[in-house]
Amino acid sequence: MGERFRGKVALVTGGSRGIGKAIAKLFAEEGARVAILDVNEEALLEVSEELREYEIYTKVANVVESEEVEVALKEVYESFGSVDIVVNNAGVIRDNLLFKMTDTDWQTVMDVHLKGSFNVAKAAQGYMVKNRYGRMINISSTSALGNRGQANYATAKAGLQGLTKTLAIELGPLGITTNAVAPGFIETEMTRETAKRIGIPFEQLVEASLQGIPVGRSGQPEDIANAVAFFADESSSFVNGQILYVAGGPKA
Ligand SMILES: NC(=O)c1ccc[n+]([C@@H]2O[C@H](COP(=O)([O-])OP(=O)(O)OC[C@H]3O[C@@H](n4cnc5c(N)ncnc54)[C@H](O)[C@@H]3O)[C@@H](O)[C@H]2O)c1
C-alpha cells in the first residue's frame, strides 16, 4: 500500500468495473478515500467487497440525473470531509453507421458522456472551490479523432475535450486543474460488447487492434489508471487543460 494519495478524497464515476475500477483501486491502494458512483448495483456490491479493506463509499447513481449526482456528492463531502479528485469515467457505447443510428443511440451517448460529466463537474467544483484545490480528470477516447460507426461517441468524446479545456481556464485560478486521458483500445467489458455486437470472438478483436499499436500489446485498465494518477497528483499543479492519448503509440 502506497501513500501517494493519502489524505485525498477521490470520486470515480462508472467505477464498478473496467477502467473506472482500476482507477478506484489505484487511488485506494495509494491511501485515498474513494467514492464510486455507478448505475450497476450488482457490480458496485462486488467492487465494495473487493476493496473492503479500504475506506470506500459506493452509491447507485445515474450521472445523467443532476439531483442524484448532487445528493451523492453531498454525502461524499459529509462523510469524507472534501472532494479533491473527480474522474468522469462513466460511459456507454451505442455504435452504428450514421444511416442506422437512431435518435436514442445519439442522445444516450451525449447524455452519459457530456451531461454526466457536466453534472459531476458542476456539483464537485463547489466543494473544490471551498478548499481552493481540485483535480478533475475526464476520460475521453482516441475516437474523438474520428472512428467509423461512432458518430455519437466520437462527438461526445471530442466534446469532453472542449469541456476539459474550458474548465481548465475557468477553474485554474481556483487551484483546480482539469485534464483528460484519451485511451485507445483497452480490454474491458465495453470492448467485449463490441466484439459480441460485430459477431467475432473477443480474442480476434484484440488481435485486429494490435495491428495499429506500436508497443505490440493491447491496453489494460491499469494503463489508464496510471495516466489518471499523473494528472491527479498534487505535484501536477502546472499541468492543466491537457489531453493525454494513452494508446501504445502516437496515433489513434
Ligand atoms: N475500453 C476502451 O477501449 C475505451 C477506450 C477509450 C475510452 N474508454 C472510455 O473509458 C470509460 C470506461 O470504459 P470501460 O471500457 O471501462 O467501460 P465499461 O462498460 O466496462 O464501464 C463503464 C462503467 O460506467 C457505468 N455507467 C454507464 N452509464 C452510467 C451512468 N449513466 N451513470 C453512472 N455510471 C454509468 C457502467 O455501469 C460501467 O460500470 C468510458 O468513458 C469509455 O468511453 C474506453
PDB file of C-alpha atoms in Angstrom, residues 11-242:
ATOM      1  CA  LEU A  11     -14.589  10.187  -6.727  1.00  0.00           C
ATOM      2  CA  VAL A  12     -14.795   7.934  -9.771  1.00  0.00           C
ATOM      3  CA  THR A  13     -17.944   7.638 -11.887  1.00  0.00           C
ATOM      4  CA  GLY A  14     -18.615   4.299 -13.547  1.00  0.00           C
ATOM      5  CA  GLY A  15     -16.053   2.845 -11.158  1.00  0.00           C
ATOM      6  CA  SER A  16     -17.640  -0.534 -10.564  1.00  0.00           C
ATOM      7  CA  ARG A  17     -15.812  -2.272 -13.415  1.00  0.00           C
ATOM      8  CA  GLY A  18     -13.291  -1.849 -16.212  1.00  0.00           C
ATOM      9  CA  ILE A  19     -11.178   1.286 -16.396  1.00  0.00           C
ATOM     10  CA  GLY A  20     -13.078   3.045 -13.586  1.00  0.00           C
ATOM     11  CA  LYS A  21     -12.499   0.145 -11.223  1.00  0.00           C
ATOM     12  CA  ALA A  22      -8.756   0.139 -11.944  1.00  0.00           C
ATOM     13  CA  ILE A  23      -8.674   3.893 -11.231  1.00  0.00           C
ATOM     14  CA  ALA A  24     -10.644   3.499  -7.981  1.00  0.00           C
ATOM     15  CA  LYS A  25      -8.337   0.646  -6.924  1.00  0.00           C
ATOM     16  CA  LEU A  26      -5.173   2.636  -7.595  1.00  0.00           C
ATOM     17  CA  PHE A  27      -6.443   5.568  -5.516  1.00  0.00           C
ATOM     18  CA  ALA A  28      -7.488   3.260  -2.664  1.00  0.00           C
ATOM     19  CA  GLU A  29      -4.152   1.411  -2.701  1.00  0.00           C
ATOM     20  CA  GLU A  30      -2.355   4.762  -2.592  1.00  0.00           C
ATOM     21  CA  GLY A  31      -4.186   5.884   0.531  1.00  0.00           C
ATOM     22  CA  ALA A  32      -7.147   7.911  -0.798  1.00  0.00           C
ATOM     23  CA  ARG A  33     -10.690   7.543   0.444  1.00  0.00           C
ATOM     24  CA  VAL A  34     -12.661   6.607  -2.643  1.00  0.00           C
ATOM     25  CA  ALA A  35     -16.243   7.213  -3.747  1.00  0.00           C
ATOM     26  CA  ILE A  36     -17.663   5.217  -6.636  1.00  0.00           C
ATOM     27  CA  LEU A  37     -20.895   6.135  -8.418  1.00  0.00           C
ATOM     28  CA  ASP A  38     -22.423   3.712 -10.884  1.00  0.00           C
ATOM     29  CA  VAL A  39     -25.781   2.565 -12.237  1.00  0.00           C
ATOM     30  CA  ASN A  40     -24.764  -1.098 -11.969  1.00  0.00           C
ATOM     31  CA  GLU A  41     -25.794  -2.104  -8.441  1.00  0.00           C
ATOM     32  CA  GLU A  42     -24.502  -5.681  -8.688  1.00  0.00           C
ATOM     33  CA  ALA A  43     -21.050  -4.605  -9.877  1.00  0.00           C
ATOM     34  CA  LEU A  44     -20.959  -1.926  -7.150  1.00  0.00           C
ATOM     35  CA  LEU A  45     -21.537  -4.605  -4.497  1.00  0.00           C
ATOM     36  CA  GLU A  46     -18.732  -6.677  -5.984  1.00  0.00           C
ATOM     37  CA  VAL A  47     -16.278  -3.765  -6.035  1.00  0.00           C
ATOM     38  CA  SER A  48     -17.070  -2.764  -2.451  1.00  0.00           C
ATOM     39  CA  GLU A  49     -16.416  -6.375  -1.431  1.00  0.00           C
ATOM     40  CA  GLU A  50     -13.170  -6.457  -3.408  1.00  0.00           C
ATOM     41  CA  LEU A  51     -11.952  -3.168  -1.877  1.00  0.00           C
ATOM     42  CA  ARG A  52     -13.352  -3.805   1.617  1.00  0.00           C
ATOM     43  CA  GLU A  53     -10.010  -3.240   3.343  1.00  0.00           C
ATOM     44  CA  TYR A  54     -10.077   0.409   2.210  1.00  0.00           C
ATOM     45  CA  GLU A  55     -12.312   3.393   3.011  1.00  0.00           C
ATOM     46  CA  ILE A  56     -14.841   3.211   0.201  1.00  0.00           C
ATOM     47  CA  TYR A  57     -18.208   4.851  -0.441  1.00  0.00           C
ATOM     48  CA  THR A  58     -20.411   3.403  -3.167  1.00  0.00           C
ATOM     49  CA  LYS A  59     -23.705   4.710  -4.465  1.00  0.00           C
ATOM     50  CA  VAL A  60     -26.107   3.710  -7.186  1.00  0.00           C
ATOM     51  CA  ALA A  61     -26.415   6.964  -9.099  1.00  0.00           C
ATOM     52  CA  ASN A  62     -27.032   7.894 -12.707  1.00  0.00           C
ATOM     53  CA  VAL A  63     -24.648  10.691 -13.722  1.00  0.00           C
ATOM     54  CA  VAL A  64     -27.230  11.978 -16.214  1.00  0.00           C
ATOM     55  CA  GLU A  65     -29.535  12.960 -13.334  1.00  0.00           C
ATOM     56  CA  SER A  66     -28.199  16.136 -11.734  1.00  0.00           C
ATOM     57  CA  GLU A  67     -30.142  15.624  -8.498  1.00  0.00           C
ATOM     58  CA  GLU A  68     -28.745  12.128  -7.980  1.00  0.00           C
ATOM     59  CA  VAL A  69     -25.247  13.482  -8.566  1.00  0.00           C
ATOM     60  CA  GLU A  70     -25.736  16.391  -6.142  1.00  0.00           C
ATOM     61  CA  VAL A  71     -27.047  14.082  -3.395  1.00  0.00           C
ATOM     62  CA  ALA A  72     -24.105  11.693  -3.855  1.00  0.00           C
ATOM     63  CA  LEU A  73     -21.512  14.489  -3.833  1.00  0.00           C
ATOM     64  CA  LYS A  74     -23.049  15.943  -0.675  1.00  0.00           C
ATOM     65  CA  GLU A  75     -22.891  12.543   1.025  1.00  0.00           C
ATOM     66  CA  VAL A  76     -19.266  12.102  -0.007  1.00  0.00           C
ATOM     67  CA  TYR A  77     -18.383  15.552   1.320  1.00  0.00           C
ATOM     68  CA  GLU A  78     -20.231  14.949   4.590  1.00  0.00           C
ATOM     69  CA  SER A  79     -18.650  11.546   5.198  1.00  0.00           C
ATOM     70  CA  PHE A  80     -15.126  12.212   3.938  1.00  0.00           C
ATOM     71  CA  GLY A  81     -14.746  15.989   4.503  1.00  0.00           C
ATOM     72  CA  SER A  82     -13.664  17.042   1.000  1.00  0.00           C
ATOM     73  CA  VAL A  83     -13.849  16.201  -2.691  1.00  0.00           C
ATOM     74  CA  ASP A  84     -10.297  16.520  -4.029  1.00  0.00           C
ATOM     75  CA  ILE A  85     -10.194  14.378  -7.154  1.00  0.00           C
ATOM     76  CA  VAL A  86     -13.005  13.665  -9.604  1.00  0.00           C
ATOM     77  CA  VAL A  87     -12.742  11.268 -12.528  1.00  0.00           C
ATOM     78  CA  ASN A  88     -15.512  11.438 -15.125  1.00  0.00           C
ATOM     79  CA  ASN A  89     -15.239   7.888 -16.409  1.00  0.00           C
ATOM     80  CA  ALA A  90     -18.850   6.628 -16.721  1.00  0.00           C
ATOM     81  CA  GLY A  91     -19.548   5.787 -20.324  1.00  0.00           C
ATOM     82  CA  VAL A  92     -21.627   3.812 -22.785  1.00  0.00           C
ATOM     83  CA  ILE A  93     -21.422   2.993 -26.468  1.00  0.00           C
ATOM     84  CA  ARG A  94     -24.272   2.749 -28.973  1.00  0.00           C
ATOM     85  CA  ASP A  95     -22.250   2.185 -32.151  1.00  0.00           C
ATOM     86  CA  ASN A  96     -23.797   2.204 -35.598  1.00  0.00           C
ATOM     87  CA  LEU A  97     -23.165   3.668 -39.008  1.00  0.00           C
ATOM     88  CA  LEU A  98     -24.787   7.068 -39.406  1.00  0.00           C
ATOM     89  CA  PHE A  99     -27.682   5.857 -41.565  1.00  0.00           C
ATOM     90  CA  LYS A 100     -28.635   3.274 -38.937  1.00  0.00           C
ATOM     91  CA  MET A 101     -28.019   5.382 -35.831  1.00  0.00           C
ATOM     92  CA  THR A 102     -31.247   6.179 -34.003  1.00  0.00           C
ATOM     93  CA  ASP A 103     -32.088   9.382 -32.130  1.00  0.00           C
ATOM     94  CA  THR A 104     -31.903   7.347 -28.923  1.00  0.00           C
ATOM     95  CA  ASP A 105     -28.434   5.994 -29.797  1.00  0.00           C
ATOM     96  CA  TRP A 106     -27.283   9.570 -30.319  1.00  0.00           C
ATOM     97  CA  GLN A 107     -28.924  11.066 -27.246  1.00  0.00           C
ATOM     98  CA  THR A 108     -27.956   8.325 -24.787  1.00  0.00           C
ATOM     99  CA  VAL A 109     -24.277   8.703 -25.625  1.00  0.00           C
ATOM    100  CA  MET A 110     -24.419  12.513 -25.454  1.00  0.00           C
ATOM    101  CA  ASP A 111     -26.238  12.357 -22.141  1.00  0.00           C
ATOM    102  CA  VAL A 112     -23.924   9.948 -20.328  1.00  0.00           C
ATOM    103  CA  HIS A 113     -20.609  11.409 -21.506  1.00  0.00           C
ATOM    104  CA  LEU A 114     -21.423  15.101 -21.779  1.00  0.00           C
ATOM    105  CA  LYS A 115     -24.360  15.821 -19.469  1.00  0.00           C
ATOM    106  CA  GLY A 116     -22.960  13.323 -16.969  1.00  0.00           C
ATOM    107  CA  SER A 117     -19.532  14.949 -16.867  1.00  0.00           C
ATOM    108  CA  PHE A 118     -21.099  18.415 -16.722  1.00  0.00           C
ATOM    109  CA  ASN A 119     -23.309  17.375 -13.781  1.00  0.00           C
ATOM    110  CA  VAL A 120     -20.435  15.854 -11.824  1.00  0.00           C
ATOM    111  CA  ALA A 121     -18.013  18.701 -12.554  1.00  0.00           C
ATOM    112  CA  LYS A 122     -20.623  21.275 -11.541  1.00  0.00           C
ATOM    113  CA  ALA A 123     -21.507  19.518  -8.295  1.00  0.00           C
ATOM    114  CA  ALA A 124     -17.847  18.850  -7.420  1.00  0.00           C
ATOM    115  CA  GLN A 125     -16.481  22.311  -8.133  1.00  0.00           C
ATOM    116  CA  GLY A 126     -18.447  23.834  -5.233  1.00  0.00           C
ATOM    117  CA  TYR A 127     -16.579  21.599  -2.772  1.00  0.00           C
ATOM    118  CA  MET A 128     -13.247  22.017  -4.541  1.00  0.00           C
ATOM    119  CA  VAL A 129     -13.522  25.820  -4.563  1.00  0.00           C
ATOM    120  CA  LYS A 130     -14.066  25.791  -0.774  1.00  0.00           C
ATOM    121  CA  ASN A 131     -10.602  24.186  -0.430  1.00  0.00           C
ATOM    122  CA  ARG A 132      -9.017  26.056  -3.334  1.00  0.00           C
ATOM    123  CA  TYR A 133      -7.886  22.614  -4.501  1.00  0.00           C
ATOM    124  CA  GLY A 134      -9.047  20.084  -7.047  1.00  0.00           C
ATOM    125  CA  ARG A 135      -8.058  17.649  -9.744  1.00  0.00           C
ATOM    126  CA  MET A 136     -10.655  16.861 -12.411  1.00  0.00           C
ATOM    127  CA  ILE A 137      -9.862  14.196 -14.975  1.00  0.00           C
ATOM    128  CA  ASN A 138     -12.177  13.351 -17.861  1.00  0.00           C
ATOM    129  CA  ILE A 139     -11.909  10.072 -19.750  1.00  0.00           C
ATOM    130  CA  SER A 140     -12.062  10.893 -23.453  1.00  0.00           C
ATOM    131  CA  SER A 141     -11.007   8.464 -26.225  1.00  0.00           C
ATOM    132  CA  THR A 142      -8.889   8.206 -29.349  1.00  0.00           C
ATOM    133  CA  SER A 143     -12.323   8.021 -31.042  1.00  0.00           C
ATOM    134  CA  ALA A 144     -12.504  11.802 -30.503  1.00  0.00           C
ATOM    135  CA  LEU A 145     -10.285  11.987 -33.599  1.00  0.00           C
ATOM    136  CA  GLY A 146     -12.935  10.130 -35.630  1.00  0.00           C
ATOM    137  CA  ASN A 147     -13.984   6.493 -35.764  1.00  0.00           C
ATOM    138  CA  ARG A 148     -16.215   4.600 -38.162  1.00  0.00           C
ATOM    139  CA  GLY A 149     -19.542   3.639 -36.586  1.00  0.00           C
ATOM    140  CA  GLN A 150     -19.143   6.042 -33.698  1.00  0.00           C
ATOM    141  CA  ALA A 151     -20.598   9.387 -34.849  1.00  0.00           C
ATOM    142  CA  ASN A 152     -22.263   9.768 -31.446  1.00  0.00           C
ATOM    143  CA  TYR A 153     -19.346   8.559 -29.303  1.00  0.00           C
ATOM    144  CA  ALA A 154     -16.650  10.430 -31.273  1.00  0.00           C
ATOM    145  CA  THR A 155     -18.671  13.639 -30.997  1.00  0.00           C
ATOM    146  CA  ALA A 156     -19.203  13.176 -27.266  1.00  0.00           C
ATOM    147  CA  LYS A 157     -15.534  12.365 -26.596  1.00  0.00           C
ATOM    148  CA  ALA A 158     -14.404  15.390 -28.644  1.00  0.00           C
ATOM    149  CA  GLY A 159     -16.940  17.497 -26.736  1.00  0.00           C
ATOM    150  CA  LEU A 160     -15.475  16.262 -23.491  1.00  0.00           C
ATOM    151  CA  GLN A 161     -12.108  17.629 -24.595  1.00  0.00           C
ATOM    152  CA  GLY A 162     -13.731  21.060 -25.103  1.00  0.00           C
ATOM    153  CA  LEU A 163     -15.229  20.849 -21.623  1.00  0.00           C
ATOM    154  CA  THR A 164     -11.809  19.885 -20.241  1.00  0.00           C
ATOM    155  CA  LYS A 165     -10.056  22.888 -21.758  1.00  0.00           C
ATOM    156  CA  THR A 166     -12.804  25.306 -20.734  1.00  0.00           C
ATOM    157  CA  LEU A 167     -12.898  24.111 -17.121  1.00  0.00           C
ATOM    158  CA  ALA A 168      -9.105  24.351 -17.057  1.00  0.00           C
ATOM    159  CA  ILE A 169      -9.435  28.050 -17.882  1.00  0.00           C
ATOM    160  CA  GLU A 170     -12.389  28.753 -15.554  1.00  0.00           C
ATOM    161  CA  LEU A 171     -11.216  26.750 -12.536  1.00  0.00           C
ATOM    162  CA  GLY A 172      -7.442  27.052 -12.871  1.00  0.00           C
ATOM    163  CA  PRO A 173      -7.351  30.321 -10.893  1.00  0.00           C
ATOM    164  CA  LEU A 174      -9.083  28.493  -8.015  1.00  0.00           C
ATOM    165  CA  GLY A 175      -6.427  25.788  -7.636  1.00  0.00           C
ATOM    166  CA  ILE A 176      -8.387  23.254  -9.660  1.00  0.00           C
ATOM    167  CA  THR A 177      -6.803  21.605 -12.695  1.00  0.00           C
ATOM    168  CA  THR A 178      -8.805  19.794 -15.386  1.00  0.00           C
ATOM    169  CA  ASN A 179      -7.229  17.340 -17.804  1.00  0.00           C
ATOM    170  CA  ALA A 180      -8.295  14.399 -19.937  1.00  0.00           C
ATOM    171  CA  VAL A 181      -6.942  10.946 -20.653  1.00  0.00           C
ATOM    172  CA  ALA A 182      -7.888   9.604 -24.083  1.00  0.00           C
ATOM    173  CA  PRO A 183      -7.443   5.825 -24.160  1.00  0.00           C
ATOM    174  CA  GLY A 184      -7.007   3.687 -27.242  1.00  0.00           C
ATOM    175  CA  PHE A 185      -8.152   0.054 -27.281  1.00  0.00           C
ATOM    176  CA  ILE A 186      -8.472  -1.227 -23.696  1.00  0.00           C
ATOM    177  CA  GLU A 187      -9.592  -4.736 -22.751  1.00  0.00           C
ATOM    178  CA  THR A 188     -12.830  -4.262 -20.770  1.00  0.00           C
ATOM    179  CA  GLU A 189     -16.480  -5.304 -20.821  1.00  0.00           C
ATOM    180  CA  MET A 190     -17.091  -2.382 -23.196  1.00  0.00           C
ATOM    181  CA  THR A 191     -14.747  -3.755 -25.865  1.00  0.00           C
ATOM    182  CA  ARG A 192     -16.050  -7.295 -25.186  1.00  0.00           C
ATOM    183  CA  GLU A 193     -19.532  -5.998 -26.010  1.00  0.00           C
ATOM    184  CA  THR A 194     -18.174  -4.545 -29.258  1.00  0.00           C
ATOM    185  CA  ALA A 195     -16.834  -7.984 -30.238  1.00  0.00           C
ATOM    186  CA  LYS A 196     -20.216  -9.517 -29.443  1.00  0.00           C
ATOM    187  CA  ARG A 197     -22.059  -6.869 -31.471  1.00  0.00           C
ATOM    188  CA  ILE A 198     -19.939  -7.400 -34.576  1.00  0.00           C
ATOM    189  CA  GLY A 199     -20.088 -11.167 -34.067  1.00  0.00           C
ATOM    190  CA  ILE A 200     -16.416 -12.084 -33.613  1.00  0.00           C
ATOM    191  CA  PRO A 201     -14.563 -13.655 -30.667  1.00  0.00           C
ATOM    192  CA  PHE A 202     -13.019 -11.071 -28.346  1.00  0.00           C
ATOM    193  CA  GLU A 203      -9.536 -12.519 -28.994  1.00  0.00           C
ATOM    194  CA  GLN A 204      -9.983 -11.755 -32.691  1.00  0.00           C
ATOM    195  CA  LEU A 205     -10.889  -8.127 -31.932  1.00  0.00           C
ATOM    196  CA  VAL A 206      -7.822  -7.825 -29.678  1.00  0.00           C
ATOM    197  CA  GLU A 207      -5.634  -9.374 -32.391  1.00  0.00           C
ATOM    198  CA  ALA A 208      -7.012  -6.952 -35.010  1.00  0.00           C
ATOM    199  CA  SER A 209      -6.431  -3.958 -32.739  1.00  0.00           C
ATOM    200  CA  LEU A 210      -2.778  -4.973 -32.263  1.00  0.00           C
ATOM    201  CA  GLN A 211      -2.003  -4.182 -35.920  1.00  0.00           C
ATOM    202  CA  GLY A 212      -2.172  -0.466 -35.131  1.00  0.00           C
ATOM    203  CA  ILE A 213      -0.478  -0.464 -31.729  1.00  0.00           C
ATOM    204  CA  PRO A 214       3.302   0.151 -31.899  1.00  0.00           C
ATOM    205  CA  VAL A 215       4.075  -1.278 -28.440  1.00  0.00           C
ATOM    206  CA  GLY A 216       2.620  -4.588 -29.639  1.00  0.00           C
ATOM    207  CA  ARG A 217       0.079  -5.214 -26.935  1.00  0.00           C
ATOM    208  CA  SER A 218      -3.435  -4.049 -26.210  1.00  0.00           C
ATOM    209  CA  GLY A 219      -4.193  -1.728 -23.330  1.00  0.00           C
ATOM    210  CA  GLN A 220      -5.263  -2.779 -19.852  1.00  0.00           C
ATOM    211  CA  PRO A 221      -7.389  -0.723 -17.425  1.00  0.00           C
ATOM    212  CA  GLU A 222      -4.277  -0.228 -15.244  1.00  0.00           C
ATOM    213  CA  ASP A 223      -2.556   1.604 -18.139  1.00  0.00           C
ATOM    214  CA  ILE A 224      -5.261   4.251 -17.953  1.00  0.00           C
ATOM    215  CA  ALA A 225      -5.286   4.377 -14.155  1.00  0.00           C
ATOM    216  CA  ASN A 226      -1.563   5.137 -14.278  1.00  0.00           C
ATOM    217  CA  ALA A 227      -2.131   8.142 -16.583  1.00  0.00           C
ATOM    218  CA  VAL A 228      -5.030   9.383 -14.446  1.00  0.00           C
ATOM    219  CA  ALA A 229      -2.809   9.214 -11.367  1.00  0.00           C
ATOM    220  CA  PHE A 230      -0.313  11.539 -13.050  1.00  0.00           C
ATOM    221  CA  PHE A 231      -2.967  14.243 -13.552  1.00  0.00           C
ATOM    222  CA  ALA A 232      -4.431  13.599 -10.085  1.00  0.00           C
ATOM    223  CA  ASP A 233      -1.102  14.030  -8.326  1.00  0.00           C
ATOM    224  CA  GLU A 234      -0.745  17.100  -6.117  1.00  0.00           C
ATOM    225  CA  SER A 235       2.562  17.902  -7.828  1.00  0.00           C
ATOM    226  CA  SER A 236       0.868  18.115 -11.278  1.00  0.00           C
ATOM    227  CA  SER A 237      -0.480  21.594 -10.442  1.00  0.00           C
ATOM    228  CA  PHE A 238       1.072  23.192 -13.572  1.00  0.00           C
ATOM    229  CA  VAL A 239      -0.454  20.605 -15.920  1.00  0.00           C
ATOM    230  CA  ASN A 240      -3.863  21.952 -16.904  1.00  0.00           C
ATOM    231  CA  GLY A 241      -6.207  21.615 -19.875  1.00  0.00           C
ATOM    232  CA  GLN A 242      -4.206  18.797 -21.470  1.00  0.00           C
TER     233      GLN A 242
END
